[in-house]
mmCIF file of C-alpha atoms in Angstrom:
data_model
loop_
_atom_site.group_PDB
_atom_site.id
_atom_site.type_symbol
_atom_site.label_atom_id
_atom_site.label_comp_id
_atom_site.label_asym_id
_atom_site.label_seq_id
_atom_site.Cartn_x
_atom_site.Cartn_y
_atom_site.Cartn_z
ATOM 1 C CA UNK A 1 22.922 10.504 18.442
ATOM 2 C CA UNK A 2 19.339 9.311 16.899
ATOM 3 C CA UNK A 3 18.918 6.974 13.875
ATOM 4 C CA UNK A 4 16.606 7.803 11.169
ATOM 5 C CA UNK A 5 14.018 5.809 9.243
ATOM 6 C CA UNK A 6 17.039 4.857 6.512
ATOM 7 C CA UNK A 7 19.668 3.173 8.836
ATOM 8 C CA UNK A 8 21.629 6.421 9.294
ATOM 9 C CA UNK A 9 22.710 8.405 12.808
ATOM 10 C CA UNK A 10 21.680 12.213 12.978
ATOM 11 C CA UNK A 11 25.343 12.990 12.175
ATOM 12 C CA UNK A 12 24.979 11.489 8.332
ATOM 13 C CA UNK A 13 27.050 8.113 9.625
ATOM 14 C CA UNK A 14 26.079 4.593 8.162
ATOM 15 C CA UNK A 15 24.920 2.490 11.521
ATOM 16 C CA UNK A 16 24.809 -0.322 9.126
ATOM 17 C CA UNK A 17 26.696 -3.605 10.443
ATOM 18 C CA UNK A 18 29.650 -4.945 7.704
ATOM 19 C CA UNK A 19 27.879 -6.670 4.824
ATOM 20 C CA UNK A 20 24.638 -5.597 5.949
ATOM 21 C CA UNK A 21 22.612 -3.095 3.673
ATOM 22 C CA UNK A 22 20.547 -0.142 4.963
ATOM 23 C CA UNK A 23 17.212 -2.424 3.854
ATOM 24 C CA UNK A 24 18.189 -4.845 6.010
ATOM 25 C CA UNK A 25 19.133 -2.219 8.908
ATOM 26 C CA UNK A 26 15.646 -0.452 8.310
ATOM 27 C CA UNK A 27 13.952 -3.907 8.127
ATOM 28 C CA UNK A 28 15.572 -5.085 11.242
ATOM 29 C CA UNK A 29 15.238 -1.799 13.199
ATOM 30 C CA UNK A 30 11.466 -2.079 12.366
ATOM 31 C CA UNK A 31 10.663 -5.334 13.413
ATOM 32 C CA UNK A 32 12.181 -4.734 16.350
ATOM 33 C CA UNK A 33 9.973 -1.628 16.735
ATOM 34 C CA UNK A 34 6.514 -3.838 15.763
ATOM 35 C CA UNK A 35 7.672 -6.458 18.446
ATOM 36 C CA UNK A 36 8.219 -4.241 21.234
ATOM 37 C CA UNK A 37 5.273 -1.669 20.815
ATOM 38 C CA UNK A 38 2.603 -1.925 23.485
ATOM 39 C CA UNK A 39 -0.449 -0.480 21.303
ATOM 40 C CA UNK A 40 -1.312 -0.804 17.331
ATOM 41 C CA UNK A 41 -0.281 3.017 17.326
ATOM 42 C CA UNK A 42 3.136 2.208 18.490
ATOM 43 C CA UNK A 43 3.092 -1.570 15.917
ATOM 44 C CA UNK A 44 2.651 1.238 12.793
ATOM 45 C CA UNK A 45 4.370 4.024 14.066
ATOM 46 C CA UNK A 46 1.804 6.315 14.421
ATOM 47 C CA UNK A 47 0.042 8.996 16.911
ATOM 48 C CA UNK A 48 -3.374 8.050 18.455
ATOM 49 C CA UNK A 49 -4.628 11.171 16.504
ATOM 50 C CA UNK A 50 -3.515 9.527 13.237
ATOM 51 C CA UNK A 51 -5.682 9.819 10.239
ATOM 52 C CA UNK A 52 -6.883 6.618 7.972
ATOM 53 C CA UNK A 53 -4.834 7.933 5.160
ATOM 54 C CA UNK A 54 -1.993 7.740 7.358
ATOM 55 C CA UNK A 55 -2.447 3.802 9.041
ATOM 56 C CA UNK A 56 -2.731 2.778 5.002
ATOM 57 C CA UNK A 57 0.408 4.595 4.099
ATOM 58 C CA UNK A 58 2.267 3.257 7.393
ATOM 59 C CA UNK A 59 0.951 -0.158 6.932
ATOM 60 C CA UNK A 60 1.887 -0.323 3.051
ATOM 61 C CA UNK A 61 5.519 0.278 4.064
ATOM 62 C CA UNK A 62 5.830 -1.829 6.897
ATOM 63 C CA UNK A 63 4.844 -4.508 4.602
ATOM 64 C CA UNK A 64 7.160 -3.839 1.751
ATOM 65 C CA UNK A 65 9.670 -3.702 4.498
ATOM 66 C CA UNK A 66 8.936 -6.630 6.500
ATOM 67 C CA UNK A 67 6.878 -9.016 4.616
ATOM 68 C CA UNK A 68 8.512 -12.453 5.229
ATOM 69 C CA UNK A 69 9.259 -13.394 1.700
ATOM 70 C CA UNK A 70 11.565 -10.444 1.807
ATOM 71 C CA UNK A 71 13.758 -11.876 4.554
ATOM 72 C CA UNK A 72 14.304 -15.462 2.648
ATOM 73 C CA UNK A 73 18.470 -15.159 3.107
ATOM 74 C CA UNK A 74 17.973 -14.554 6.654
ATOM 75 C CA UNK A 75 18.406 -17.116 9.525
ATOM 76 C CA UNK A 76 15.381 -18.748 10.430
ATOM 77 C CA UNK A 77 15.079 -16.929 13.754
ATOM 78 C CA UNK A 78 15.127 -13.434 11.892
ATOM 79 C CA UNK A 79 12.513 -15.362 9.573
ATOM 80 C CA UNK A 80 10.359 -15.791 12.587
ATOM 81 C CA UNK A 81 10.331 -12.747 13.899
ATOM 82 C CA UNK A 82 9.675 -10.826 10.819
ATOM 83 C CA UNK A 83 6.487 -13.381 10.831
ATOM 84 C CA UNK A 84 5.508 -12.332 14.257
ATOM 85 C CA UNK A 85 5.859 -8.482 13.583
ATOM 86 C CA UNK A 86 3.951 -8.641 9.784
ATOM 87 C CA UNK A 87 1.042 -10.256 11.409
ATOM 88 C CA UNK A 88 1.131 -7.175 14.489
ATOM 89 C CA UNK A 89 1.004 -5.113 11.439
ATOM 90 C CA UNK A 90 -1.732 -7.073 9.892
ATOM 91 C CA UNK A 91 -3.944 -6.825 13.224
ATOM 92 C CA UNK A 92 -2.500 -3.083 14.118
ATOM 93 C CA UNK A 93 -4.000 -2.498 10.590
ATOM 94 C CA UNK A 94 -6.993 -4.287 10.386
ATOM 95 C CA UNK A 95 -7.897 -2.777 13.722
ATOM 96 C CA UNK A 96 -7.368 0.963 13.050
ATOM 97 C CA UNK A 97 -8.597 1.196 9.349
ATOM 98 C CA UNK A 98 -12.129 0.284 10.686
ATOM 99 C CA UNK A 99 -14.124 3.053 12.417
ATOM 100 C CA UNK A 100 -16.287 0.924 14.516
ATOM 101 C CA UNK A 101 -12.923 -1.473 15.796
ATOM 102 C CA UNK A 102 -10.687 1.434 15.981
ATOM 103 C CA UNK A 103 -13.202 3.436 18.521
ATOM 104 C CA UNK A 104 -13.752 0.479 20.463
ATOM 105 C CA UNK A 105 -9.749 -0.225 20.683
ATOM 106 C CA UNK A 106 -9.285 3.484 21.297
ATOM 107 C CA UNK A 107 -11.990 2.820 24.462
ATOM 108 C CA UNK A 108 -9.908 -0.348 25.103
ATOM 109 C CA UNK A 109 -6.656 1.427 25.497
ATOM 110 C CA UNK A 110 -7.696 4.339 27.179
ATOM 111 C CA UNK A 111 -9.362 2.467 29.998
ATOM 112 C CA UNK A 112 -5.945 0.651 30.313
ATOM 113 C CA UNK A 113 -7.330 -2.749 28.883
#
């Protein structure tokens, strides 16, 4: 059974935790996803083939999602990582939305560096 973008299982279930809105779900599930990506692609969610249109649409809502003023009531360790993920977003973003870093990144990557 997958999970979608909003919290939910491919059968229309909640996968949300007691007490714990689909925001937070979504926000969790992403920062998870920015922390464990291997390549600025993966960080926003994208395909290499991805057009700059869509790294500024991906990047404006990771950080509505994940900025770390919007995790204040969390614990300080969920704090921390949702620091450590917006700034791979930051970099993913900075990186891909310029032509001259992005091919040189894209050269990076494919030559396994």
């Amino acid at each position: 059974m997958s999970k979608t973008s909003a919290g939910f299982s491919s059968s229309g279930a909640a996968s949300n935790a007691p007490g714990q809105s689909s925001k937070e779900t979504e926000r969790k599930n992403l920062i998870q996803q920015v922390l464990s990506a291997k390549t600025h692609y993966e960080v926003l969610g994208l395909p290499q083939t991805a057009e700059e249109k869509d790294v500024r649409s991906s990047y404006k809502r990771f950080v509505l999602l994940i900025h770390p003023d919007k995790v204040c009531q969390s614990a300080e360790i969920e704090k921390q990582r949702a620091e450590q993920a917006f700034r791979a977003v930051q970099v993913a973003y900075e990186t891909l939305s310029d032509e001259r870093l992005r091919r040189t990144y894209d050269a990076q990557v494919r030559s396994g560096g």
